[in-house]
Amino acid sequence: MTTLARSVLLRMSKSRWLARAVTSRRFVRKAAKRFMPGETLANALDAAQELARARLGTVLTQLGENLASQGEADAVRDHYLDVFDQVGQRGLNAHVSVKPTQLGLDFSQTRCAERLEALAARSEAVGTFLWLDMEDSGYVDRTLNLYRGLRARHEKVGIALQAYLRRTPADLKALLSARPTVRLVKGAYAEPARVAFPRKRDTDQAFFDLATELLGAAANGQTLPIIGTHDMNLIKRINAKAAELGVRNGGYEIHMLYGIRMAEQKSLAVQGHTVKTLISYGERWFPWYMRRLAERPANVWFVVRSMLPG
Ligand SMILES: Cc1cc2nc3c(=O)[nH]c(=O)nc-3n(C[C@H](O)[C@H](O)[C@H](O)COP(=O)(O)OP(=O)(O)OC[C@H]3O[C@@H](n4cnc5c(N)ncnc54)[C@H](O)[C@@H]3O)c2cc1C
């Protein structure tokens, strides 16, 4: 049932018609607020400042994917250049994470790479960090290529790898010689069974195995692993594995999404872990929001509840 609900919600996430029809509805906007502090960059920066008081670093990302023109991709680049400047001005411990399709990957890999280069340079000048999100499986090769190009010139750049993909152990192995920074996540898209594990328990096991591989590499100073999950059971096992391999708390980080398991994020930080909260903002939140519902179909009840007055 959960698998069916997940696949229906993921299919809905791709509907432009539905996006247009529902995003202006007040109750949907209210429900979406559970996962984002607001639609503007100022909302996100204010939230980052607030979270810093609870010892949480942040990663900022503007929502939007699969654009309509190169001009839109230039505008996204310019927006993120401004984000870096504002992070610098406010003195925030905030990274930035971008989707390659937001920077025009569907139109030209070369121009997408140029835009990423501009962002990596500005990020370096401000002293922060640039992340590449991983999108659906059709983009993995190109995203890895973009990352290799960036990593050859910049130290503080990272990439997300998805544990549900059957190919990821081989991708990680090939990437390790580049001394990458990897954010390991389970994977949020609808993928066919030949590409990704259909069963959650296989993905969970793959996540633990990949995390173990990353921690082994971290113990040799080859990488900084980022554990991107809200799965507290996995985090517990990974913390134990890190201790066993002699990787200190600062030798890996735990990243979660804004609005999910906030109490646990704060308590992990208090225990001495480096924790960052990924804050999404922007007006084009529909596909992203539907993926959050698909991760936990019980969230649909939050939407229903927010239709009620009060
Ligand atoms: C920092 C970060 C960056 C990410 N970047 C990417 C990326 O680049 N590419 C990509 O494909 N995916 C990305 N994701 C999403 C990821 O792939 C998963 O879809 C998402 O994290 C849910 O899986 P989970 O690891 O939390 O485990 P799950 O087993 O799905 O969840 C564990 C528990 O966490 C809680 N939980 C999880 N999701 C929700 C939710 N939506 N609402 C309420 N509670 C929830 C529930 O209590 C659940 O039982 C990212 C996730 C994080 C945390």
PDB file of N, CA, C and O in Angstrom, residues 252-288:
ATOM      1  N   TYR A 252      32.837  13.204  10.154  1.00  0.00           N
ATOM      2  CA  TYR A 252      31.680  13.003   9.279  1.00  0.00           C
ATOM      3  C   TYR A 252      30.567  13.887   9.810  1.00  0.00           C
ATOM      4  O   TYR A 252      30.650  14.379  10.929  1.00  0.00           O
ATOM      5  N   GLU A 253      29.584  14.147   8.966  1.00  0.00           N
ATOM      6  CA  GLU A 253      28.492  15.033   9.379  1.00  0.00           C
ATOM      7  C   GLU A 253      27.148  14.363   9.141  1.00  0.00           C
ATOM      8  O   GLU A 253      27.047  13.451   8.326  1.00  0.00           O
ATOM      9  N   ILE A 254      26.130  14.869   9.832  1.00  0.00           N
ATOM     10  CA  ILE A 254      24.768  14.370   9.636  1.00  0.00           C
ATOM     11  C   ILE A 254      23.923  15.535   9.111  1.00  0.00           C
ATOM     12  O   ILE A 254      23.909  16.609   9.714  1.00  0.00           O
ATOM     13  N   HIS A 255      23.290  15.330   7.963  1.00  0.00           N
ATOM     14  CA  HIS A 255      22.446  16.382   7.390  1.00  0.00           C
ATOM     15  C   HIS A 255      21.005  15.886   7.291  1.00  0.00           C
ATOM     16  O   HIS A 255      20.768  14.742   6.908  1.00  0.00           O
ATOM     17  N   MET A 256      20.075  16.754   7.653  1.00  0.00           N
ATOM     18  CA  MET A 256      18.647  16.416   7.536  1.00  0.00           C
ATOM     19  C   MET A 256      17.900  17.589   6.909  1.00  0.00           C
ATOM     20  O   MET A 256      18.457  18.676   6.735  1.00  0.00           O
ATOM     21  N   LEU A 257      16.635  17.363   6.607  1.00  0.00           N
ATOM     22  CA  LEU A 257      15.823  18.407   5.986  1.00  0.00           C
ATOM     23  C   LEU A 257      15.113  19.247   7.048  1.00  0.00           C
ATOM     24  O   LEU A 257      14.767  18.742   8.121  1.00  0.00           O
ATOM     25  N   TYR A 258      14.901  20.506   6.708  1.00  0.00           N
ATOM     26  CA  TYR A 258      14.162  21.422   7.576  1.00  0.00           C
ATOM     27  C   TYR A 258      12.762  20.867   7.826  1.00  0.00           C
ATOM     28  O   TYR A 258      12.077  20.411   6.910  1.00  0.00           O
ATOM     29  N   GLY A 259      12.342  20.890   9.069  1.00  0.00           N
ATOM     30  CA  GLY A 259      10.974  20.478   9.403  1.00  0.00           C
ATOM     31  C   GLY A 259      10.834  19.000   9.727  1.00  0.00           C
ATOM     32  O   GLY A 259       9.770  18.560  10.125  1.00  0.00           O
ATOM     33  N   ILE A 260      11.891  18.214   9.520  1.00  0.00           N
ATOM     34  CA  ILE A 260      11.803  16.779   9.810  1.00  0.00           C
ATOM     35  C   ILE A 260      12.776  16.444  10.945  1.00  0.00           C
ATOM     36  O   ILE A 260      13.952  16.790  10.876  1.00  0.00           O
ATOM     37  N   ARG A 261      12.250  15.818  11.985  1.00  0.00           N
ATOM     38  CA  ARG A 261      13.065  15.384  13.126  1.00  0.00           C
ATOM     39  C   ARG A 261      13.961  16.513  13.675  1.00  0.00           C
ATOM     40  O   ARG A 261      15.153  16.315  13.931  1.00  0.00           O
ATOM     41  N   MET A 262      13.369  17.679  13.857  1.00  0.00           N
ATOM     42  CA  MET A 262      14.153  18.831  14.340  1.00  0.00           C
ATOM     43  C   MET A 262      14.697  18.585  15.746  1.00  0.00           C
ATOM     44  O   MET A 262      15.825  18.983  16.066  1.00  0.00           O
ATOM     45  N   ALA A 263      13.893  17.917  16.609  1.00  0.00           N
ATOM     46  CA  ALA A 263      14.366  17.681  17.981  1.00  0.00           C
ATOM     47  C   ALA A 263      15.608  16.792  17.956  1.00  0.00           C
ATOM     48  O   ALA A 263      16.590  17.045  18.668  1.00  0.00           O
ATOM     49  N   GLU A 264      15.600  15.769  17.087  1.00  0.00           N
ATOM     50  CA  GLU A 264      16.757  14.870  16.993  1.00  0.00           C
ATOM     51  C   GLU A 264      17.968  15.602  16.418  1.00  0.00           C
ATOM     52  O   GLU A 264      19.099  15.367  16.835  1.00  0.00           O
ATOM     53  N   GLN A 265      17.712  16.515  15.463  1.00  0.00           N
ATOM     54  CA  GLN A 265      18.841  17.268  14.888  1.00  0.00           C
ATOM     55  C   GLN A 265      19.548  18.057  16.000  1.00  0.00           C
ATOM     56  O   GLN A 265      20.771  18.054  16.115  1.00  0.00           O
ATOM     57  N   LYS A 266      18.724  18.721  16.841  1.00  0.00           N
ATOM     58  CA  LYS A 266      19.300  19.541  17.913  1.00  0.00           C
ATOM     59  C   LYS A 266      20.018  18.658  18.925  1.00  0.00           C
ATOM     60  O   LYS A 266      21.106  18.993  19.396  1.00  0.00           O
ATOM     61  N   SER A 267      19.412  17.503  19.214  1.00  0.00           N
ATOM     62  CA  SER A 267      20.039  16.680  20.248  1.00  0.00           C
ATOM     63  C   SER A 267      21.336  16.042  19.741  1.00  0.00           C
ATOM     64  O   SER A 267      22.312  15.923  20.489  1.00  0.00           O
ATOM     65  N   LEU A 268      21.403  15.678  18.448  1.00  0.00           N
ATOM     66  CA  LEU A 268      22.672  15.160  17.903  1.00  0.00           C
ATOM     67  C   LEU A 268      23.760  16.243  17.981  1.00  0.00           C
ATOM     68  O   LEU A 268      24.922  15.960  18.283  1.00  0.00           O
ATOM     69  N   ALA A 269      23.363  17.499  17.709  1.00  0.00           N
ATOM     70  CA  ALA A 269      24.340  18.600  17.769  1.00  0.00           C
ATOM     71  C   ALA A 269      24.851  18.773  19.200  1.00  0.00           C
ATOM     72  O   ALA A 269      26.052  18.962  19.430  1.00  0.00           O
ATOM     73  N   VAL A 270      23.928  18.683  20.162  1.00  0.00           N
ATOM     74  CA  VAL A 270      24.321  18.818  21.576  1.00  0.00           C
ATOM     75  C   VAL A 270      25.280  17.691  21.977  1.00  0.00           C
ATOM     76  O   VAL A 270      26.220  17.887  22.740  1.00  0.00           O
ATOM     77  N   GLN A 271      25.060  16.502  21.384  1.00  0.00           N
ATOM     78  CA  GLN A 271      25.954  15.367  21.693  1.00  0.00           C
ATOM     79  C   GLN A 271      27.335  15.519  21.041  1.00  0.00           C
ATOM     80  O   GLN A 271      28.187  14.646  21.184  1.00  0.00           O
ATOM     81  N   GLY A 272      27.530  16.584  20.244  1.00  0.00           N
ATOM     82  CA  GLY A 272      28.865  16.832  19.677  1.00  0.00           C
ATOM     83  C   GLY A 272      28.998  16.447  18.215  1.00  0.00           C
ATOM     84  O   GLY A 272      30.085  16.547  17.631  1.00  0.00           O
ATOM     85  N   HIS A 273      27.884  16.039  17.577  1.00  0.00           N
ATOM     86  CA  HIS A 273      27.952  15.740  16.142  1.00  0.00           C
ATOM     87  C   HIS A 273      27.842  17.039  15.349  1.00  0.00           C
ATOM     88  O   HIS A 273      27.238  18.008  15.810  1.00  0.00           O
ATOM     89  N   THR A 274      28.432  17.032  14.159  1.00  0.00           N
ATOM     90  CA  THR A 274      28.250  18.173  13.269  1.00  0.00           C
ATOM     91  C   THR A 274      26.980  17.908  12.462  1.00  0.00           C
ATOM     92  O   THR A 274      26.904  16.941  11.714  1.00  0.00           O
ATOM     93  N   VAL A 275      25.979  18.776  12.665  1.00  0.00           N
ATOM     94  CA  VAL A 275      24.672  18.560  12.037  1.00  0.00           C
ATOM     95  C   VAL A 275      24.311  19.790  11.201  1.00  0.00           C
ATOM     96  O   VAL A 275      24.507  20.918  11.641  1.00  0.00           O
ATOM     97  N   LYS A 276      23.805  19.537  10.005  1.00  0.00           N
ATOM     98  CA  LYS A 276      23.318  20.652   9.179  1.00  0.00           C
ATOM     99  C   LYS A 276      21.892  20.361   8.717  1.00  0.00           C
ATOM    100  O   LYS A 276      21.530  19.217   8.464  1.00  0.00           O
ATOM    101  N   THR A 277      21.128  21.451   8.610  1.00  0.00           N
ATOM    102  CA  THR A 277      19.729  21.364   8.188  1.00  0.00           C
ATOM    103  C   THR A 277      19.607  21.933   6.785  1.00  0.00           C
ATOM    104  O   THR A 277      20.011  23.081   6.548  1.00  0.00           O
ATOM    105  N   LEU A 278      19.073  21.151   5.873  1.00  0.00           N
ATOM    106  CA  LEU A 278      18.900  21.656   4.506  1.00  0.00           C
ATOM    107  C   LEU A 278      17.585  22.426   4.417  1.00  0.00           C
ATOM    108  O   LEU A 278      16.515  21.870   4.647  1.00  0.00           O
ATOM    109  N   ILE A 279      17.713  23.719   4.134  1.00  0.00           N
ATOM    110  CA  ILE A 279      16.529  24.590   4.061  1.00  0.00           C
ATOM    111  C   ILE A 279      16.192  24.855   2.604  1.00  0.00           C
ATOM    112  O   ILE A 279      17.014  25.390   1.855  1.00  0.00           O
ATOM    113  N   SER A 280      14.980  24.491   2.202  1.00  0.00           N
ATOM    114  CA  SER A 280      14.517  24.802   0.854  1.00  0.00           C
ATOM    115  C   SER A 280      13.633  26.039   0.912  1.00  0.00           C
ATOM    116  O   SER A 280      12.924  26.253   1.893  1.00  0.00           O
ATOM    117  N   TYR A 281      13.678  26.812  -0.161  1.00  0.00           N
ATOM    118  CA  TYR A 281      12.804  27.983  -0.243  1.00  0.00           C
ATOM    119  C   TYR A 281      12.513  28.243  -1.719  1.00  0.00           C
ATOM    120  O   TYR A 281      13.159  27.648  -2.595  1.00  0.00           O
ATOM    121  N   GLY A 282      11.555  29.110  -1.999  1.00  0.00           N
ATOM    122  CA  GLY A 282      11.249  29.438  -3.393  1.00  0.00           C
ATOM    123  C   GLY A 282       9.792  29.167  -3.696  1.00  0.00           C
ATOM    124  O   GLY A 282       9.084  28.528  -2.922  1.00  0.00           O
ATOM    125  N   GLU A 283       9.389  29.681  -4.870  1.00  0.00           N
ATOM    126  CA  GLU A 283       7.976  29.571  -5.227  1.00  0.00           C
ATOM    127  C   GLU A 283       7.660  28.264  -5.941  1.00  0.00           C
ATOM    128  O   GLU A 283       6.519  27.821  -5.955  1.00  0.00           O
ATOM    129  N   ARG A 284       8.676  27.636  -6.548  1.00  0.00           N
ATOM    130  CA  ARG A 284       8.395  26.450  -7.379  1.00  0.00           C
ATOM    131  C   ARG A 284       8.602  25.182  -6.560  1.00  0.00           C
ATOM    132  O   ARG A 284       9.503  24.395  -6.808  1.00  0.00           O
ATOM    133  N   TRP A 285       7.735  25.029  -5.554  1.00  0.00           N
ATOM    134  CA  TRP A 285       7.968  23.961  -4.586  1.00  0.00           C
ATOM    135  C   TRP A 285       7.149  22.704  -4.829  1.00  0.00           C
ATOM    136  O   TRP A 285       7.287  21.718  -4.125  1.00  0.00           O
ATOM    137  N   PHE A 286       6.288  22.698  -5.852  1.00  0.00           N
ATOM    138  CA  PHE A 286       5.346  21.580  -5.971  1.00  0.00           C
ATOM    139  C   PHE A 286       6.007  20.192  -6.131  1.00  0.00           C
ATOM    140  O   PHE A 286       5.733  19.284  -5.324  1.00  0.00           O
ATOM    141  N   PRO A 287       6.910  19.967  -7.142  1.00  0.00           N
ATOM    142  CA  PRO A 287       7.478  18.611  -7.296  1.00  0.00           C
ATOM    143  C   PRO A 287       8.259  18.171  -6.072  1.00  0.00           C
ATOM    144  O   PRO A 287       8.174  17.020  -5.624  1.00  0.00           O
ATOM    145  N   TRP A 288       8.987  19.101  -5.472  1.00  0.00           N
ATOM    146  CA  TRP A 288       9.786  18.815  -4.273  1.00  0.00           C
ATOM    147  C   TRP A 288       8.880  18.436  -3.099  1.00  0.00           C
ATOM    148  O   TRP A 288       9.118  17.480  -2.372  1.00  0.00           O
TER     149      TRP A 288
END
